[in-house]
Tab-separated table of C-alpha atoms and ligand atoms in Angstrom:
chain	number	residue	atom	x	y	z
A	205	UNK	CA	105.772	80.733	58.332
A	206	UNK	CA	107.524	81.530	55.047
A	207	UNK	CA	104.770	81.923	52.525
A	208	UNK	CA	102.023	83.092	54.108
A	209	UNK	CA	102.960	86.701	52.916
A	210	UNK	CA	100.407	89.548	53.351
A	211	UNK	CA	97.019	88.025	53.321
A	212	UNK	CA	94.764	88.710	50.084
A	213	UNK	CA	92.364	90.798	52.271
A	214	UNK	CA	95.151	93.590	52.896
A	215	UNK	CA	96.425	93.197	49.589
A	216	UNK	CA	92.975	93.994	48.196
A	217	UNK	CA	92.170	96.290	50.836
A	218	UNK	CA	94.960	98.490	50.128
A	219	UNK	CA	94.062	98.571	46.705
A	220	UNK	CA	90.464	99.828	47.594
A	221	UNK	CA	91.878	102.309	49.599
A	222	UNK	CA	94.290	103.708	46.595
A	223	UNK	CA	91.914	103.563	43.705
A	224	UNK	CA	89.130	104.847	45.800
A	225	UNK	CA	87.239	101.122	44.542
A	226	UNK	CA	84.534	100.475	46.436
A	227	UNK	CA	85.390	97.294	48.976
A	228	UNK	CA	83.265	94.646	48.131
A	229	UNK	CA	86.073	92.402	49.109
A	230	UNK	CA	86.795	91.784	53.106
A	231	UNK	CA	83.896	90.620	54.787
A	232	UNK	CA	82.691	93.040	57.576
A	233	UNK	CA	79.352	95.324	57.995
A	234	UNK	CA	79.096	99.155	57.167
A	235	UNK	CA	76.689	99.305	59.620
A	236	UNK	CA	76.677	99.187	63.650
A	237	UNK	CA	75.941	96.816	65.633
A	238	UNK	CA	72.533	96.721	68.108
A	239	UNK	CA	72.742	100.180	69.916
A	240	UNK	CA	72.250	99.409	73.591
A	241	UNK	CA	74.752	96.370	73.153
A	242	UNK	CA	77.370	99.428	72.478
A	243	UNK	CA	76.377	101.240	75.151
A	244	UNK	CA	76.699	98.192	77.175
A	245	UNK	CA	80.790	98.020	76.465
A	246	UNK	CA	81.073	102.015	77.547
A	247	UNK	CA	78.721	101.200	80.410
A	248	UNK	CA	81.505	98.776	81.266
A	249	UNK	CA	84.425	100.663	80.773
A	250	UNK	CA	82.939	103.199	83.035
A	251	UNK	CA	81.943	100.993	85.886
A	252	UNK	CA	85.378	99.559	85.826
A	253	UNK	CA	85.358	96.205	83.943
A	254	UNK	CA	89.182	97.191	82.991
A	255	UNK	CA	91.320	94.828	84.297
A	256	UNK	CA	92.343	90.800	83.524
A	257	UNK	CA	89.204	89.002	83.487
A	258	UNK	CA	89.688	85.466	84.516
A	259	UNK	CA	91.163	82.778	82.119
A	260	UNK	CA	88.507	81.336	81.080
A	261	UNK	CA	86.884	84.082	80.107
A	262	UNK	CA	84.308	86.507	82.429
A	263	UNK	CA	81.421	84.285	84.497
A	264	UNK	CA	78.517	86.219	82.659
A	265	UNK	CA	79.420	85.328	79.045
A	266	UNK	CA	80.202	81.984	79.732
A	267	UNK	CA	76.585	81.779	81.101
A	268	UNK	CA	75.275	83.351	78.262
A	269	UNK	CA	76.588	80.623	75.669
A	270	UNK	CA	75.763	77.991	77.901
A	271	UNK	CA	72.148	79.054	77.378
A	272	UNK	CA	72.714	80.020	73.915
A	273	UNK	CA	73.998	76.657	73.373
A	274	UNK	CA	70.998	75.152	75.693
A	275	UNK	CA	68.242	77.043	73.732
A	276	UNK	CA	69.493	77.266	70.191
A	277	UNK	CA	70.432	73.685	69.916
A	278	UNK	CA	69.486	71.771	72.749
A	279	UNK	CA	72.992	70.551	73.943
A	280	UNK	CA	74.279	71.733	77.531
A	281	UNK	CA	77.897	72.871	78.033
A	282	UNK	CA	78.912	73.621	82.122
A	283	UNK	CA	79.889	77.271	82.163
A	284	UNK	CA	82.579	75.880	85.140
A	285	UNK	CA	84.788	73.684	82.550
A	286	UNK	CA	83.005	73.434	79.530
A	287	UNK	CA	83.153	77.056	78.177
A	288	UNK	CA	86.335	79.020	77.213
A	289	UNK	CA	86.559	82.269	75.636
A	290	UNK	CA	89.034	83.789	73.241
A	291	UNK	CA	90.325	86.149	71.465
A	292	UNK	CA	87.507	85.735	68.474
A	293	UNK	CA	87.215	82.619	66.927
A	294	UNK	CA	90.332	82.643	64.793
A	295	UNK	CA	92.218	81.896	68.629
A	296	UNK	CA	89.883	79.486	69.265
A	297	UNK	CA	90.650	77.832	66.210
A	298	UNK	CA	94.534	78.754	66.446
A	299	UNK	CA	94.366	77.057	70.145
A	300	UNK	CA	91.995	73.996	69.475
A	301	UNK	CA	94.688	73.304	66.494
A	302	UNK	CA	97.946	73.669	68.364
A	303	UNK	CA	96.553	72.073	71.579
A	304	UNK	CA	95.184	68.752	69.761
A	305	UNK	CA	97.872	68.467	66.992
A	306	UNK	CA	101.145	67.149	67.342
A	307	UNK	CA	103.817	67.243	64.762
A	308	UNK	CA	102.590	65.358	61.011
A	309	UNK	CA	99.286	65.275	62.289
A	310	UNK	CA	96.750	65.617	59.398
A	311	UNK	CA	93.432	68.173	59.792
A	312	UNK	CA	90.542	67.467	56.868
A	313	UNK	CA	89.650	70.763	55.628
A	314	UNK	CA	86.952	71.889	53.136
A	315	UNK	CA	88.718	73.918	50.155
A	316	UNK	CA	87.870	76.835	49.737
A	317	UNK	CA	88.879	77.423	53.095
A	318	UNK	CA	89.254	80.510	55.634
A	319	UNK	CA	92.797	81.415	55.602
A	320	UNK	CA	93.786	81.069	58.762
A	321	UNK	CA	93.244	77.587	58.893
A	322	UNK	CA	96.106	76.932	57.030
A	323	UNK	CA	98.396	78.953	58.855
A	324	UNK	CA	97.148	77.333	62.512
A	325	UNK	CA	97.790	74.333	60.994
A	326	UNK	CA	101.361	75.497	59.965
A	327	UNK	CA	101.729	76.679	63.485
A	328	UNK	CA	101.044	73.274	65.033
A	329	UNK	CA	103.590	71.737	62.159
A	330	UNK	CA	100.388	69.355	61.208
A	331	UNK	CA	99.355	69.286	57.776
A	332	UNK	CA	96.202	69.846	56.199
A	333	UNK	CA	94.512	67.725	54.119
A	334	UNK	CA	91.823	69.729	51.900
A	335	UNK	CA	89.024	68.139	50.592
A	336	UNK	CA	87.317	69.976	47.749
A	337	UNK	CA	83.993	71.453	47.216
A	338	UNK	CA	82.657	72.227	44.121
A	339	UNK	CA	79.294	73.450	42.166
A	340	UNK	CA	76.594	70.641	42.062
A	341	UNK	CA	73.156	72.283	40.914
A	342	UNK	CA	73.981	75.643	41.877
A	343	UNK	CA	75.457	74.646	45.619
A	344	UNK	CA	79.107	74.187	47.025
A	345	UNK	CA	79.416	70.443	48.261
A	346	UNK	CA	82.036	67.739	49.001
A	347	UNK	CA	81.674	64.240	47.778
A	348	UNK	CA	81.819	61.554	50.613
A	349	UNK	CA	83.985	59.446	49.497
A	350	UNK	CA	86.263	62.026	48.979
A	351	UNK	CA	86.164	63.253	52.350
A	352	UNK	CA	86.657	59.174	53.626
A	353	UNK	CA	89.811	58.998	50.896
A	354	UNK	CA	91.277	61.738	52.930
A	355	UNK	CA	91.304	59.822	56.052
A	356	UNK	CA	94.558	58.677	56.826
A	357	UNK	CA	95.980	56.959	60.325
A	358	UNK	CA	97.425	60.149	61.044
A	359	UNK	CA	94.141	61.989	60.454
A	360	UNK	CA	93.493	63.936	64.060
A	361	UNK	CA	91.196	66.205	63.084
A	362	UNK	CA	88.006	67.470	60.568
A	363	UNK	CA	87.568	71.684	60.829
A	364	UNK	CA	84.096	72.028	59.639
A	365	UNK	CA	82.945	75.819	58.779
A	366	UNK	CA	79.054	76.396	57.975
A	367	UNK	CA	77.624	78.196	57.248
A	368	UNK	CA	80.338	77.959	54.739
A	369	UNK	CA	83.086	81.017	54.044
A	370	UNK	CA	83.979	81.539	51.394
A	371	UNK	CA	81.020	79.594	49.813
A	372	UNK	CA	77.553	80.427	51.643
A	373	UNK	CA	77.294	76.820	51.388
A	374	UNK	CA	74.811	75.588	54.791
A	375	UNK	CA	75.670	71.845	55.532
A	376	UNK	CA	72.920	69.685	55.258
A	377	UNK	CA	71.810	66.889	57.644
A	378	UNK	CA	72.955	65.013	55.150
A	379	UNK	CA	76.309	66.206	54.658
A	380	UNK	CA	77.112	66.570	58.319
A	381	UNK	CA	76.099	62.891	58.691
A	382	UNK	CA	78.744	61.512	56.613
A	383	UNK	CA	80.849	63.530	58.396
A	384	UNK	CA	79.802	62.405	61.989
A	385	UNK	CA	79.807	58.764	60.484
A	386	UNK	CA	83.373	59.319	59.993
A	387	UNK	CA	84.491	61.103	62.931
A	388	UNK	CA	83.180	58.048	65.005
A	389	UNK	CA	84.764	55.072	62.910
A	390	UNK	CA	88.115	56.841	62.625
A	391	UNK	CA	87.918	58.494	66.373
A	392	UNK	CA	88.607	62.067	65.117
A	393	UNK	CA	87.616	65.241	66.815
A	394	UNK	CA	85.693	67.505	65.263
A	395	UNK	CA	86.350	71.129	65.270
A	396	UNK	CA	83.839	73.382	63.991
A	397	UNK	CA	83.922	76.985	62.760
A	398	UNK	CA	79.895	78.308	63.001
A	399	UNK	CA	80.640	82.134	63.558
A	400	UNK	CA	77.849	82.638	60.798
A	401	UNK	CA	75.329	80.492	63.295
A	402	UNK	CA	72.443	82.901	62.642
A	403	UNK	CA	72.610	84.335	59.391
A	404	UNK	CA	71.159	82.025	56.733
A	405	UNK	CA	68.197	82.330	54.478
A	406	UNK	CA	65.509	81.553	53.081
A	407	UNK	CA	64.368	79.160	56.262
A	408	UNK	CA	67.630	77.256	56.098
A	409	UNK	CA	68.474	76.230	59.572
A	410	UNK	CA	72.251	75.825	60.667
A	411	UNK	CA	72.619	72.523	62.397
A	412	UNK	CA	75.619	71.777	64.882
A	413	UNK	CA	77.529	69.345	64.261
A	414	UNK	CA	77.708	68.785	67.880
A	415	UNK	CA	73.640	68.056	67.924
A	416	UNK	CA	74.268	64.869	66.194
A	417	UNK	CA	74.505	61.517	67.446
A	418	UNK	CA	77.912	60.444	69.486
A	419	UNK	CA	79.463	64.237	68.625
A	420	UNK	CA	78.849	66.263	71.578
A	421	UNK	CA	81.603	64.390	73.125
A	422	UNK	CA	84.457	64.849	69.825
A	423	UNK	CA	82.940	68.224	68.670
A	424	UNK	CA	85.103	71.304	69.563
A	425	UNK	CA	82.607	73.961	69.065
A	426	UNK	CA	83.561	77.598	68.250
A	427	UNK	CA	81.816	80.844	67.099
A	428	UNK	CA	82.101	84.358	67.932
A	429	UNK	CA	80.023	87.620	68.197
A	430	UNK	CA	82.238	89.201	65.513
A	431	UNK	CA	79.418	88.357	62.308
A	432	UNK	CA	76.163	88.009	64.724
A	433	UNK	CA	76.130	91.168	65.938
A	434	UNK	CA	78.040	93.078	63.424
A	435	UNK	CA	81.206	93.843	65.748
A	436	UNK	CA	83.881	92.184	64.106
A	437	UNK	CA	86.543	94.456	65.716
A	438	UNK	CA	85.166	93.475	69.095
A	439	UNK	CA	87.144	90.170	68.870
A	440	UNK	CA	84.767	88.058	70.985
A	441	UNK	CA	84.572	84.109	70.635
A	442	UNK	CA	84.143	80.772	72.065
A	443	UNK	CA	84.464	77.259	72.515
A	444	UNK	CA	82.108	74.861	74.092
A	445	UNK	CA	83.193	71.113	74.296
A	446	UNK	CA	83.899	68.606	76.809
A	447	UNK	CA	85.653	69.685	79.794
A	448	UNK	CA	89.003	67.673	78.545
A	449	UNK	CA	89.275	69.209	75.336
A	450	UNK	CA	88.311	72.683	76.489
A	451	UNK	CA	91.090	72.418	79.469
A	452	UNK	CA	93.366	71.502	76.514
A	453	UNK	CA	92.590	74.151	74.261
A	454	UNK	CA	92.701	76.758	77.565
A	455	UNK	CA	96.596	75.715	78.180
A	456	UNK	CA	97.369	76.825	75.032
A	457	UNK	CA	95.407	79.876	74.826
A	458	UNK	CA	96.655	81.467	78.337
A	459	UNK	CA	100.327	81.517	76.776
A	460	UNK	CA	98.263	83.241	73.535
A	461	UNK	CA	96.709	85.892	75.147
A	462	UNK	CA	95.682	84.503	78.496
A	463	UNK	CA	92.237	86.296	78.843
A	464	UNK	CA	89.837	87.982	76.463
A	465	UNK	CA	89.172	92.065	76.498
A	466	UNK	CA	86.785	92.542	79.559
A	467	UNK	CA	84.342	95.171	78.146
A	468	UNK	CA	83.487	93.265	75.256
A	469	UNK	CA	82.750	90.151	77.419
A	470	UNK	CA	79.911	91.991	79.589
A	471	UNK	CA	78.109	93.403	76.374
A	472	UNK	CA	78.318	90.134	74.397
A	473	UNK	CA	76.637	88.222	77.194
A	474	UNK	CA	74.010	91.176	77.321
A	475	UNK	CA	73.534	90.711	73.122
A	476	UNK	CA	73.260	87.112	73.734
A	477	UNK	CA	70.337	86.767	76.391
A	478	UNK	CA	69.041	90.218	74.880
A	479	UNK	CA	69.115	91.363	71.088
A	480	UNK	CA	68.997	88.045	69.346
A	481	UNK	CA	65.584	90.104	67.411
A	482	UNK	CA	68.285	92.303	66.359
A	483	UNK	CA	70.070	89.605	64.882
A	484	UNK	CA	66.530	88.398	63.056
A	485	UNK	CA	66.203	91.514	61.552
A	486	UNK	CA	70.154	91.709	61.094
A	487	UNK	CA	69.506	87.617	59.017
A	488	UNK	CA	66.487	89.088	56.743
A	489	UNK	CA	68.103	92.248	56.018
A	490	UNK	CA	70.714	90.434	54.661
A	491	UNK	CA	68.910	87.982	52.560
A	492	UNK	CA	67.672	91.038	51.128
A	493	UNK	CA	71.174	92.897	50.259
A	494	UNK	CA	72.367	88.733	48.828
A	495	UNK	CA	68.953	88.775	46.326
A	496	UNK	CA	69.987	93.039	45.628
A	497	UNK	CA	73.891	91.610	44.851
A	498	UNK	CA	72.974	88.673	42.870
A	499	UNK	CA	70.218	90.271	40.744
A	500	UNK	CA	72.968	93.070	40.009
A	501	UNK	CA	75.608	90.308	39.384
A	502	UNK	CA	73.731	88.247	36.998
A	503	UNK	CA	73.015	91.380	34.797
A	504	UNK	CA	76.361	92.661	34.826
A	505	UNK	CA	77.247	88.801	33.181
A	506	UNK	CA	78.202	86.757	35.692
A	507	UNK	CA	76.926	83.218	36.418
A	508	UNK	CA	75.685	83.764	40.137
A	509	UNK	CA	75.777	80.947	42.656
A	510	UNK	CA	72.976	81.424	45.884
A	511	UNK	CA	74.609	81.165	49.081
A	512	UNK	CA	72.205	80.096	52.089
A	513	UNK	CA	74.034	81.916	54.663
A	514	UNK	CA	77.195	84.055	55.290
A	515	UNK	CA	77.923	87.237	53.909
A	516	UNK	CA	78.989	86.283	50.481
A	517	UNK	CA	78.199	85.357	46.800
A	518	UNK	CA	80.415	83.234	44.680
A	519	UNK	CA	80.445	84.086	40.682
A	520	UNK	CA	81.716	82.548	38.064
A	521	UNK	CA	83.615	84.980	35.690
A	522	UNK	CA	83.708	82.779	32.660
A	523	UNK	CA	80.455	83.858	31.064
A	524	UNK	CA	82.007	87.389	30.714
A	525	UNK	CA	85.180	86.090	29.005
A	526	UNK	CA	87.750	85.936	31.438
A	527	UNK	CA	89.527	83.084	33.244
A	528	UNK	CA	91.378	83.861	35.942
A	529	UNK	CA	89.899	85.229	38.593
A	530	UNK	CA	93.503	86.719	40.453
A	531	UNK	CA	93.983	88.611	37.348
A	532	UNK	CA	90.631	89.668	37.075
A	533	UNK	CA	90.386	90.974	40.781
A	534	UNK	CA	93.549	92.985	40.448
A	535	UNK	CA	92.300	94.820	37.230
A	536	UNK	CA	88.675	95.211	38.386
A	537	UNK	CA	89.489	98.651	40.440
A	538	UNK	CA	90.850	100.260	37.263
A	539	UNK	CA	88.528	98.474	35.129
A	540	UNK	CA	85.244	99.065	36.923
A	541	UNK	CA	86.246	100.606	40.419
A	542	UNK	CA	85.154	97.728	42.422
A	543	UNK	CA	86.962	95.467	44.590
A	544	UNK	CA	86.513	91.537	45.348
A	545	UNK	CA	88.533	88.665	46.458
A	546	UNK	CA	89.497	86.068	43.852
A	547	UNK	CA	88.444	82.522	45.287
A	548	UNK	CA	91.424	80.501	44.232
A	549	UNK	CA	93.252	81.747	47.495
A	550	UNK	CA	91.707	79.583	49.701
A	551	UNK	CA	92.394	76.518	48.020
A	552	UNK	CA	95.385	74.292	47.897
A	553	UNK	CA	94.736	73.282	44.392
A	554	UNK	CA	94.402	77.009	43.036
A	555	UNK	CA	93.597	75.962	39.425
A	556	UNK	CA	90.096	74.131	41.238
A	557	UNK	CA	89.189	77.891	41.950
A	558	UNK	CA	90.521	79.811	39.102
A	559	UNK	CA	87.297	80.672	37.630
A	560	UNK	CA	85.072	82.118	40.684
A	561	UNK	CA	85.433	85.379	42.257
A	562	UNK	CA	83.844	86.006	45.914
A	563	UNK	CA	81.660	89.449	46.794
A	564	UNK	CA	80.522	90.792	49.703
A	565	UNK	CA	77.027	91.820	50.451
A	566	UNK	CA	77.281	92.607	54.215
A	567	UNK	CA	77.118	96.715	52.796
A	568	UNK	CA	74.684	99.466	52.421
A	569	UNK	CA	72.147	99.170	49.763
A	570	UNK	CA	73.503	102.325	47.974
A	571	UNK	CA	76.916	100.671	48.331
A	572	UNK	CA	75.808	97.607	46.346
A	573	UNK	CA	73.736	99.247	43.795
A	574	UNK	CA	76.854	101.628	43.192
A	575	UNK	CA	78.867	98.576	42.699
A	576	UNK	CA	76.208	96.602	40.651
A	577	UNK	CA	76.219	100.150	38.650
A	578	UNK	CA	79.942	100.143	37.755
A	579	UNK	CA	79.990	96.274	37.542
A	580	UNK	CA	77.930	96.347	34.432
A	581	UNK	CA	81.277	98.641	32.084
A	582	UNK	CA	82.842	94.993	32.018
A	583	UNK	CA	80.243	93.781	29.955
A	584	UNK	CA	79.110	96.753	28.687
A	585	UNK	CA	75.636	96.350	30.037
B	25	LIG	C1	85.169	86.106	60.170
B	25	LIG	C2	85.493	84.660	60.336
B	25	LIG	C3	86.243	84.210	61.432
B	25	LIG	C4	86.890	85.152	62.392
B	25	LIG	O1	86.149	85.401	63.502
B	25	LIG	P1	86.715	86.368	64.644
B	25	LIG	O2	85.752	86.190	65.735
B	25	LIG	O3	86.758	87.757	64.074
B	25	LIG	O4	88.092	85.892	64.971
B	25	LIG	C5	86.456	82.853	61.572
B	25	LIG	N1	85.964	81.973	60.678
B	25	LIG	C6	85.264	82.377	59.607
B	25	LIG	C7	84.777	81.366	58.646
B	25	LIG	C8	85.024	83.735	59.395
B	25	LIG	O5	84.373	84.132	58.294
């Protein structure tokens, strides 16, 4: 694991914390998540829900995303066999990784990626292959034939994250077609990363990969309650996929962390069949505090690319005369007080994401505006 030092997020972190910047940087809420979901984890604490739950995770949440699954996208995953949960969904990724992967096994990633793919992939001794996604009219995308180039006969796996981190890009039908076309031809499995399920905008609709023809069988589907119901220290996720793959990914995990925190379980299954109009409200506030960033953004000078989901806007920092957006990040506390992660990181071919700089609008409206506010000294707005 030599080289994947301190990750950006507690390098910038830090630096928030020293400089007194405000964070715009890691992604998680300022706010709580729904209230009687909360008092559902004490509830269980109290009542005793304090010891191992079983491997597989506790009987009522894997219920609850077998509905979840049934209602929000049609497909039906046996609670007995076809559910696991973990430790969030970066285990669930760590364990699908290691427990399909053997040594020089390749895994298709979309660059920018979320950082711990790279390292599960390290963990596994595979290799990942990164595809790149880049700006067409205003939207993150791959190019097909790209993504087919990258297929090799040691090609094992595609990870597939959308709603898109760091990118707010929401795969089309489209998109997720030519990937589904390939997964078939070239018998890979599918692993996908949808922890931002339920918050896009503007009447975009996140589509599971699983949903489409011949994937529910080679799709290992993961999310997490972490980003849809604003807990993302509760550490809650899950995999649905067929009962093979899901016993594979289970052997690994039980020598991870065999079993998931109990009290978290029984309040995530209560937030599933119960405050999903929390999470509406949670999806449209949101789109709100995205339009409040990227107005602010644009008028501080920087070219502003709409996400459709996820908590984040990408910029491009060239219109205000700088060109590297590492340099730019570290300077920006003492230059404007504000902290925000500098794309490149998540790429393998850093010089494809020099230029864009990611921000976070999952944060109070005062919190942005303040931001926006301090933002607009670079340009001298
Ligand atoms: C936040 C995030 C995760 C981590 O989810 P946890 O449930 O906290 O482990 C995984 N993937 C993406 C794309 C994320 O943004």
């Amino acid at each position: 694991m030599r080289g994947f030092g301190t990750t950006i997020f507690a390098e910038m972190s830090a630096l928030a914390v020293q400089t007194g910047s405000i964070n715009l940087g890691q992604g998680f809420p300022d706010t709580d998540g729904p209230a009687a979901m909360l008092d559902r984890a004490i509830q269980a604490i109290t009542s005793g829900a304090n010891q191992y739950p079983p491997g597989p995770g506790t009987p009522e949440l894997r219920r609850a995303v077998s509905e979840h699954r049934a209602e929000h996208y049609g497909l039906s995953y046996d609670p007995a066999g076809e559910i696991l949960i973990t430790v969030g969904a970066t285990e669930a990724v760590a364990a699908s990784v290691l427990a399909l992967c053997e040594p020089g096994d390749e895994v298709i990633a979309f660059e920018p990626y979320y950082d711990s793919y790279a390292a599960s992939i390290a963990l596994a001794q595979a290799r990942l292959v990164a595809v790149t996604m880049r700006p067409v009219a205003g939207r993150f995308t791959f190019d097909p034939d790209e993504l087919r180039a990258a297929v090799t006969p040691r090609t094992r796996a595609i990870l597939v994250n959308s709603p898109h981190n760091p990118t707010g890009t929401v795969f089309t039908r489209e998109e997720l077609t030519a990937i589904a076309d390939l997964c078939r031809e070239r018998d890979l499995v599918a692993i996908t990363d949808e922890v931002y399920e339920h918050l896009t905008f503007d009447g975009v609709e996140h589509i599971s990969l699983a949903t489409l023809p011949g994937m529910r069988e080679r799709t290992v589907a993961i999310s997490s309650a972490g980003k849809t119901f604003s807990v993302t220290g509760w550490k809650t996720g899950w995999v649905c996929a067929p009962a093979p793959l899901v016993t594979a990914v289970q052997t690994v995990k039980q020598f991870l962390t065999f079993t998931a925190s109990a009290p978290w379980q029984l309040a995530v299954a209560y937030g599933l069949r119960q405050e999903l109009e929390w999470v509406a409200a949670l999806r449209s506030g949101l789109q709100d505090k995205r339009d409040r960033l990227m107005e602010g953004l644009a008028a501080a000078g920087f070219e502003v690319l709409r996400p459709a989901g996820t908590y984040f806007v990408q910029t491009d920092i060239r219109p205000l005369g700088f060109a590297d957006g590492l340099e730019l990040t570290r300077r920006l506390p003492e230059l404007a007080g504000v902290v925000a992660i500098p794309t490149q990181v998540f790429y393998d071919h850093p010089e494809r994401g020099r230029h864009f700089v990611r921000f976070a609008f999952c944060k109070k409206d005062e919190v942005i505006d303040e931001a926006v506010t301090r933002l607009k000294r670079l340009s001298g707005a």
